[in-house]
Coordinates of C-alpha atoms (C1' of nucleotides) in Angstrom, one line a residue:
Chain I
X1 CA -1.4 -5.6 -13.3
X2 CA -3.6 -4.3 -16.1
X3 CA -3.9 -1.2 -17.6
X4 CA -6.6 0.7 -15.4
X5 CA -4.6 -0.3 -12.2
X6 CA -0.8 0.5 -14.1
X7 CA -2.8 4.0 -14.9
X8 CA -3.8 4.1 -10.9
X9 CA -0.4 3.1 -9.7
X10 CA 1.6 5.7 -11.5
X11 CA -0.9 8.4 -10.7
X12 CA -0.6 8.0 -7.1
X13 CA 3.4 7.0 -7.3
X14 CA 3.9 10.8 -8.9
X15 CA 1.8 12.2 -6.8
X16 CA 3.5 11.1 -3.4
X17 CA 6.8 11.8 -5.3
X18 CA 5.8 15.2 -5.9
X19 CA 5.1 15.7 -2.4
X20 CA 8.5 15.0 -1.3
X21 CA 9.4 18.2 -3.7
X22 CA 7.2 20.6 -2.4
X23 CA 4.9 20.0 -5.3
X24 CA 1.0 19.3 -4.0
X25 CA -0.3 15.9 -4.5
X26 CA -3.0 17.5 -7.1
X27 CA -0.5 19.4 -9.0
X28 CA 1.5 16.2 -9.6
X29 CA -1.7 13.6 -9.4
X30 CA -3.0 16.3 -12.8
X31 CA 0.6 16.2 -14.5
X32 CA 0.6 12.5 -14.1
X33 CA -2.7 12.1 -15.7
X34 CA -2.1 14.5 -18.6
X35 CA 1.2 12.4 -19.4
X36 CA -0.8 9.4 -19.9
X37 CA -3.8 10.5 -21.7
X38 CA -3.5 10.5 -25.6
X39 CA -5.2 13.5 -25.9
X40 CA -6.3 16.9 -24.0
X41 CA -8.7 16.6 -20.9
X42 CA -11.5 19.1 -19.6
X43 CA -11.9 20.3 -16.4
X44 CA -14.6 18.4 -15.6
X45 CA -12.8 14.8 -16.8
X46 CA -10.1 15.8 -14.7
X47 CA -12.1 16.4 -11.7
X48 CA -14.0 12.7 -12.3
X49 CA -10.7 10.8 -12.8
X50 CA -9.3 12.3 -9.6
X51 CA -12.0 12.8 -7.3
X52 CA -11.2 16.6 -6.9
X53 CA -13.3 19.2 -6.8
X54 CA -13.7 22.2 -9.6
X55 CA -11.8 24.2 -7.5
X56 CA -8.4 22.6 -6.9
X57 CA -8.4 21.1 -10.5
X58 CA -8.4 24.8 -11.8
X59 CA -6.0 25.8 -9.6
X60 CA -3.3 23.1 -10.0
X61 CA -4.2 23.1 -13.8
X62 CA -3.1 26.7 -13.6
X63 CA -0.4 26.4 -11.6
X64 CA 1.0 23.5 -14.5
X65 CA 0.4 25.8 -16.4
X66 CA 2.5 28.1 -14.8
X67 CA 5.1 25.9 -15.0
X68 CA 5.4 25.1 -18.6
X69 CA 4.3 21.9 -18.1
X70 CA 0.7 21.9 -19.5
X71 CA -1.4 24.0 -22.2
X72 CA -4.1 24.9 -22.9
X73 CA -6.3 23.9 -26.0
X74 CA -9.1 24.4 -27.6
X75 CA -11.4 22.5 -30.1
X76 CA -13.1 23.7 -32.8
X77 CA -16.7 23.7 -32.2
X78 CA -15.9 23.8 -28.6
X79 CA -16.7 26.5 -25.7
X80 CA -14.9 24.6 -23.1
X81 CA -11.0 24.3 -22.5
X82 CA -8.8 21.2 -23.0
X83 CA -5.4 20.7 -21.1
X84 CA -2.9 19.2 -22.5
X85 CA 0.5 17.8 -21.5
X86 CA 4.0 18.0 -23.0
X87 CA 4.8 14.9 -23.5
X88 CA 8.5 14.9 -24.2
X89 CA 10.4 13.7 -21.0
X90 CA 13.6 15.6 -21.6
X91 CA 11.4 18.9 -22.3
X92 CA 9.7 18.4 -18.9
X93 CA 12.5 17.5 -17.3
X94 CA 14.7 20.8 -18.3
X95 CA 11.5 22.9 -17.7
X96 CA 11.4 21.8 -13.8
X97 CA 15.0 22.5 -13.8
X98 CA 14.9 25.8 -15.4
X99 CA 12.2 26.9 -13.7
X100 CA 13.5 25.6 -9.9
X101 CA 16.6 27.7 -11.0
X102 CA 14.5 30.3 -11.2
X103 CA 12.9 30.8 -8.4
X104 CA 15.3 29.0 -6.0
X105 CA 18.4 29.3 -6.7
X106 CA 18.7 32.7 -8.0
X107 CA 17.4 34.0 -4.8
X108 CA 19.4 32.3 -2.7
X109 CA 22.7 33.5 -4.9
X110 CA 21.3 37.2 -4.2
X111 CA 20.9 36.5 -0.6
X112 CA 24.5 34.9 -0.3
X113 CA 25.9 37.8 -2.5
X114 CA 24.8 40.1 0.4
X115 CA 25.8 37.7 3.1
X116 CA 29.4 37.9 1.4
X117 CA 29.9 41.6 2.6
X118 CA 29.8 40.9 6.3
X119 CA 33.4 41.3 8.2
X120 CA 33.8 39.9 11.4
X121 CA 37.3 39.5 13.4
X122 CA 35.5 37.4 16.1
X123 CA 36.2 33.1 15.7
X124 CA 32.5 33.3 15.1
X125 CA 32.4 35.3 12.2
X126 CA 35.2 33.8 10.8
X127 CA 33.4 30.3 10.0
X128 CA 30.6 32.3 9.2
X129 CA 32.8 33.7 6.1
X130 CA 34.3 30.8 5.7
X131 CA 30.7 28.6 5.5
X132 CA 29.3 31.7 3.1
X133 CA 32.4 31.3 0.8
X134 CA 32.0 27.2 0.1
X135 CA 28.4 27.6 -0.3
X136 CA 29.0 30.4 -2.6
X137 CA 31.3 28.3 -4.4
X138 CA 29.4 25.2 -4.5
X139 CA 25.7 26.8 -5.6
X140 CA 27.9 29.3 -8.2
X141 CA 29.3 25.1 -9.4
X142 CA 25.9 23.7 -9.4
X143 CA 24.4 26.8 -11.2
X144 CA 26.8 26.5 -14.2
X145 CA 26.4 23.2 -14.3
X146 CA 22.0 24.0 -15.2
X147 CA 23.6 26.4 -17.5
X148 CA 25.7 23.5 -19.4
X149 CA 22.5 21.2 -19.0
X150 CA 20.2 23.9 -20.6
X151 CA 22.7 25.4 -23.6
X152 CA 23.4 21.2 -24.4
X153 CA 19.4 20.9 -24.9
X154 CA 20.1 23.9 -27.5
X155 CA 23.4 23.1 -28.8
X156 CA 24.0 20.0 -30.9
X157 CA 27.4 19.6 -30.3
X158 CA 27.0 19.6 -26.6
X159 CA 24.2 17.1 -26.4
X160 CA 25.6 14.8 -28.0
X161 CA 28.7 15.0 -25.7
X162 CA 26.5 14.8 -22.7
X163 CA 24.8 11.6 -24.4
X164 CA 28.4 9.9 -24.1
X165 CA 29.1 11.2 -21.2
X166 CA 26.1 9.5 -19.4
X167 CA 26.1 6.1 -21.2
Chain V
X1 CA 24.7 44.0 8.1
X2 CA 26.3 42.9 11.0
X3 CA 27.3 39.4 12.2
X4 CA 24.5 38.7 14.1
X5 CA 22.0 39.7 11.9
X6 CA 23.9 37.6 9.0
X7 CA 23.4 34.6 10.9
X8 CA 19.9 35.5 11.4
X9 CA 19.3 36.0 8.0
X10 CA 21.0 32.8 6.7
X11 CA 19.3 30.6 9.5
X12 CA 16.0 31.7 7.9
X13 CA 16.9 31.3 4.8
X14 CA 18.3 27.6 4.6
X15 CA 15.0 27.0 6.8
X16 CA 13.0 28.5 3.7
X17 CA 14.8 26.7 1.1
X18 CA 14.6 23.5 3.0
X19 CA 10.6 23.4 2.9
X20 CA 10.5 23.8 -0.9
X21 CA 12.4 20.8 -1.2
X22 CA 10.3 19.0 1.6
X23 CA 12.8 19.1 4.4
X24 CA 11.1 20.7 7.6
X25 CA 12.0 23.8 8.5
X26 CA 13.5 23.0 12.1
X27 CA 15.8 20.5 10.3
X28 CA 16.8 23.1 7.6
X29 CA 17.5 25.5 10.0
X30 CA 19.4 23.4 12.8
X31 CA 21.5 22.2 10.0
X32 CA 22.1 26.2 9.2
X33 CA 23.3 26.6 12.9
X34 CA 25.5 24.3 13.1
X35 CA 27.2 25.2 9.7
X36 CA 28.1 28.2 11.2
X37 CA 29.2 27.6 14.5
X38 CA 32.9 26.8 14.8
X39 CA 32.4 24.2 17.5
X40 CA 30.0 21.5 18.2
X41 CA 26.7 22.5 20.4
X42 CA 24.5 20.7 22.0
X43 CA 21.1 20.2 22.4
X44 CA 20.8 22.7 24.8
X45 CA 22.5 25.3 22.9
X46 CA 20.4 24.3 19.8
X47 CA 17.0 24.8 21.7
X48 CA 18.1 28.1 22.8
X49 CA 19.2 29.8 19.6
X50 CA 16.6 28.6 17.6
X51 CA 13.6 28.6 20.6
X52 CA 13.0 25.3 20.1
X53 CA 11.4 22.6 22.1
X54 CA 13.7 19.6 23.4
X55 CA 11.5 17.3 21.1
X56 CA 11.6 18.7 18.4
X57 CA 15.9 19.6 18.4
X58 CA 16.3 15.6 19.2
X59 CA 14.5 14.7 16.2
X60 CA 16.0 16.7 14.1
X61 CA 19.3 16.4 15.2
X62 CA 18.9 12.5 14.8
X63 CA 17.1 12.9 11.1
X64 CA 20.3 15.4 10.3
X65 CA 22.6 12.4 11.8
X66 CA 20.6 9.9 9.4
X67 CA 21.4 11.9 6.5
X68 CA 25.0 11.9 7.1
X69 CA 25.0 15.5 7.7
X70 CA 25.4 15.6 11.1
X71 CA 27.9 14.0 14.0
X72 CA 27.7 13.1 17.7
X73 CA 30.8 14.5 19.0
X74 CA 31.8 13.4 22.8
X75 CA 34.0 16.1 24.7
X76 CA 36.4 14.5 27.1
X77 CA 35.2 15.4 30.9
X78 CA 31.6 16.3 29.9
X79 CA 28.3 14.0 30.1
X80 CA 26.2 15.7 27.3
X81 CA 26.3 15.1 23.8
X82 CA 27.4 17.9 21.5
X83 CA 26.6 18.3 17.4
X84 CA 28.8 19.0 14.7
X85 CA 28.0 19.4 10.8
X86 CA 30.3 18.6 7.8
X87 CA 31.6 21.6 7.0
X88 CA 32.9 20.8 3.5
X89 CA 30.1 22.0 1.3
X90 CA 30.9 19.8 -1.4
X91 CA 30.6 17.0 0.4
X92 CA 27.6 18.2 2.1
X93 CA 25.9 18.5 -1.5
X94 CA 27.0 14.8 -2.5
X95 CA 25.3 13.5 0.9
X96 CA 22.1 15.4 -0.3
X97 CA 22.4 13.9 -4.0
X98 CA 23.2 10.7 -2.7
X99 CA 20.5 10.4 0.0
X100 CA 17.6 11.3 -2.3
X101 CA 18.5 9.2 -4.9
X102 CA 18.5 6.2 -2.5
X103 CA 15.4 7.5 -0.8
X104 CA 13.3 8.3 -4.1
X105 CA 15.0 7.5 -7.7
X106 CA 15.4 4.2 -6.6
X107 CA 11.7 3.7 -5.5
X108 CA 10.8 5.3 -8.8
X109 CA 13.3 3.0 -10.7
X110 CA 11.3 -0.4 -9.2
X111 CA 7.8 1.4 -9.7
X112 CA 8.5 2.2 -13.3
X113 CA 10.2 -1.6 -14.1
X114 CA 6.7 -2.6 -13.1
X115 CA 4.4 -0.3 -15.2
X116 CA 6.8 -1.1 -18.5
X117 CA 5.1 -4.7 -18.1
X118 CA 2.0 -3.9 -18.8
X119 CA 1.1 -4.3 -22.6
X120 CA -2.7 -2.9 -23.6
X121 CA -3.2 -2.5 -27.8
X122 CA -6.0 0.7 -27.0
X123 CA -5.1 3.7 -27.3
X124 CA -4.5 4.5 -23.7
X125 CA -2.6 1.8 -23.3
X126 CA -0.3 2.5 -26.3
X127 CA -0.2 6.3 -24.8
X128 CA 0.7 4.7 -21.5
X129 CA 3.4 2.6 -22.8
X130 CA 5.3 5.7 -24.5
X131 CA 5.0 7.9 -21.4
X132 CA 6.4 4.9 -19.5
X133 CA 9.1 4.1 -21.8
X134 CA 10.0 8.0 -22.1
X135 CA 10.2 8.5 -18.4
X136 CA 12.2 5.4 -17.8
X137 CA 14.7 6.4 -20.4
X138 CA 15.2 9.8 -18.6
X139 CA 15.5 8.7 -14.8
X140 CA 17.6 6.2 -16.4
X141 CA 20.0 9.3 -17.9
X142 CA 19.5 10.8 -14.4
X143 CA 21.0 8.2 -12.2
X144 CA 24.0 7.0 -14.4
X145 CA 24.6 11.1 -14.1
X146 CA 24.4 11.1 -10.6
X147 CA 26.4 7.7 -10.4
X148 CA 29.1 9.8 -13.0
X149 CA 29.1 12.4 -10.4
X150 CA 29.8 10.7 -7.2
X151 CA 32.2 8.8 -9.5
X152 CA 34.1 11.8 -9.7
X153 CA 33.9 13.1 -6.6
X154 CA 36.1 9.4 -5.7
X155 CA 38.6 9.6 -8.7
X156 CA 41.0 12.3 -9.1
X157 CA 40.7 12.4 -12.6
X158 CA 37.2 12.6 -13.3
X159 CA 37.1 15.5 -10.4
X160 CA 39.3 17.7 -12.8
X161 CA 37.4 17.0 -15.8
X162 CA 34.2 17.8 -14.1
X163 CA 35.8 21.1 -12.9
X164 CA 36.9 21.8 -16.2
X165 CA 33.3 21.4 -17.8
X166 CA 31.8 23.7 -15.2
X167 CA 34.1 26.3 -15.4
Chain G
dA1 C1' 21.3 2.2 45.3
dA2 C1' 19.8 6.7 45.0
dA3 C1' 20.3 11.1 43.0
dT4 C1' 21.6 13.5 39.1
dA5 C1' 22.3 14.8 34.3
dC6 C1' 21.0 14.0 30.2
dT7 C1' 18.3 11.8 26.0
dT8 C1' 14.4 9.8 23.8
dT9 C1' 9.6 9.0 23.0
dC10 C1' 4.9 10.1 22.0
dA11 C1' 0.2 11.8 22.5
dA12 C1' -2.0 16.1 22.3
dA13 C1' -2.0 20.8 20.5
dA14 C1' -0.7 24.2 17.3
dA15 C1' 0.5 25.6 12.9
dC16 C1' 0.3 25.1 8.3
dT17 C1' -1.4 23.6 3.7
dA18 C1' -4.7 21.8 0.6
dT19 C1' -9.4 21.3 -0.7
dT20 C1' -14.1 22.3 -1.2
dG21 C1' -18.1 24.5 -3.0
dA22 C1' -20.9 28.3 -3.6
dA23 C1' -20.8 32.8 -5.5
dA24 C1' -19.0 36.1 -8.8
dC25 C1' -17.3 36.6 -13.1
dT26 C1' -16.7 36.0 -18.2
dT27 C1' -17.7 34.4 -22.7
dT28 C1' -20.6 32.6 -26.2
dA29 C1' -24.9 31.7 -28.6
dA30 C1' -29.7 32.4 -29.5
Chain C
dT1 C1' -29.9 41.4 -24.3
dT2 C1' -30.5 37.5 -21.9
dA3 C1' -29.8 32.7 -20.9
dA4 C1' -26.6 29.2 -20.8
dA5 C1' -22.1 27.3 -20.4
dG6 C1' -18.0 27.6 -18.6
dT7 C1' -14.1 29.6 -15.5
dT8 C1' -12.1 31.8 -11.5
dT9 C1' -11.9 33.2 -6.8
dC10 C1' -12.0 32.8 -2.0
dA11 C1' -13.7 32.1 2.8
dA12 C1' -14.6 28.1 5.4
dT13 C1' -13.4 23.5 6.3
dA14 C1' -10.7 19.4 6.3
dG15 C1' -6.5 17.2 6.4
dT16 C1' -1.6 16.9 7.2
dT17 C1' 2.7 18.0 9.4
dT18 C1' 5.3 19.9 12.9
dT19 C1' 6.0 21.2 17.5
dT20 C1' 5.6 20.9 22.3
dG21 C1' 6.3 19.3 26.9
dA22 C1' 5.8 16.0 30.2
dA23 C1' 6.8 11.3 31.2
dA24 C1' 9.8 7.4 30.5
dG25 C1' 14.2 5.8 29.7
dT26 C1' 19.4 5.5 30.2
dA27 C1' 23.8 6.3 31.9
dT28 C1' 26.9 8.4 35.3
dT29 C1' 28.3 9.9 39.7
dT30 C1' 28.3 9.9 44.7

DNA sequence: AAATACTTTCAAAAACTATTGAAACTTTAA
DNA sequence: TTAAAGTTTCAATAGTTTTTGAAAGTATTT
């Protein structure tokens, strides 16, 4: 395999990865070619590379954007924008999780608080407080846990006690 | 907020949550009623309460079964089959983490062996090489975690520790 | 062995999601 | 101020995924 199909292959492996996330294949297909290119793409190179039109490469691009993932920069002597992506895999791998924790699992921790509150004598409600109180108890677990992840990528100490920890 | 309503509300919501993480929403929210229910339903039952085809609560059923997150249960005296989720929530998580990292780290993992093969002195290729080599060293970090925590989910030991650290 | 009760399959339809491309908008340079 | 270069939006279209429902299949009972 050379490099132009490598390039190909991982571009399309992300992508259909991305998919199985709930991310769209042009959202990933963009961050997968802004990982590999040594320096910041235009619209319109992106759009070549791909085969996408204007359109959805603005709108992914944005949406990467959204997401921390990509920036935007410009050159001097330049009217057009350049996208650029951060490179550093344990960067982009805290901001997905920072950011899923955001808008998943802090909703679904409100929703559950207010789920909590229902009494119910019947055998019915009874599992239904019972299933509400694990899966309070597990996302509440799994929550921390981010938290841990995300104060380690700040905290010396703690990094390097995860590091051991997963050798 | 009454009990009906509850289940109502967290039927939707686990069918929700499951499309952002590419499970379909029938799945997501059969999985939902079954959690809930203090006895094993059947199909039946399932197509009813959710006003579901007989199709589409087979399939489901059987992809929930696939997972591990879902059992056949036979009653003595009765011809149909009836369905009953793993209730421990816990366990219901390590099933998910477990699943998907069979079903798409491991894919990745072969994929990205591959790409690190590849050995191109341009610029591209040396860009190429150093996202490669950075992702690999990250999903790398992510499975022996993942391995560390079904580890401890199997050794009394590590379990403690584990609940110590999220405290 | 035929009727009954239930499960599974699968092609077609419906629902949903992503993509296009042209038009509107914004910024820059002459 | 106007033309040129570039960006954003959005309604229409294309593509994908899910769901339906009827038919085929399987096991159980009489």
């Amino acid at each position: 395999m050379n490099l132009t199909e490598g390039r190909e292959k991982f571009i399309q492996t992300w992508g259909t990865l991305g998919s199985n996330w709930g991310i769209n294949r042009a959202m990933a297909q963009i961050h997968a070619l802004l990982l590999i290119s040594p320096n910041a793409l235009s619209a319109e190179e992106i759009m070549e590379e791909l085969k996408i039109s204007r359109g959805n490469a603005n709108m992914n691009v944005r949406a990467l954007m959204d997401w921390g993932l990509v920036f935007k920069v410009l050159k001097a002597g330049e009217r057009r924008e350049f996208f650029y992506a951060e490179k550093d895999m344990w960067k982009v791998a805290m901001q997905v999780v920072k950011e899923r924790r955001k808008r998943e699992l802090e909703p679904i921790i409100g929703t559950i608080r207010e789920l909590k509150k229902i009494k119910d004598e019947s055998v019915s409600g009874k599992q239904f407080e019972t299933t509400i109180h694990d899966l309070d108890s597990v996302i509440t677990k799994a929550d921390k846990t981010i938290e841990l992840l995300i104060k380690a990528d700040e905290n010396w100490f703690m990094n390097n006690f995860l590091k051991i920890l997963m050798k």
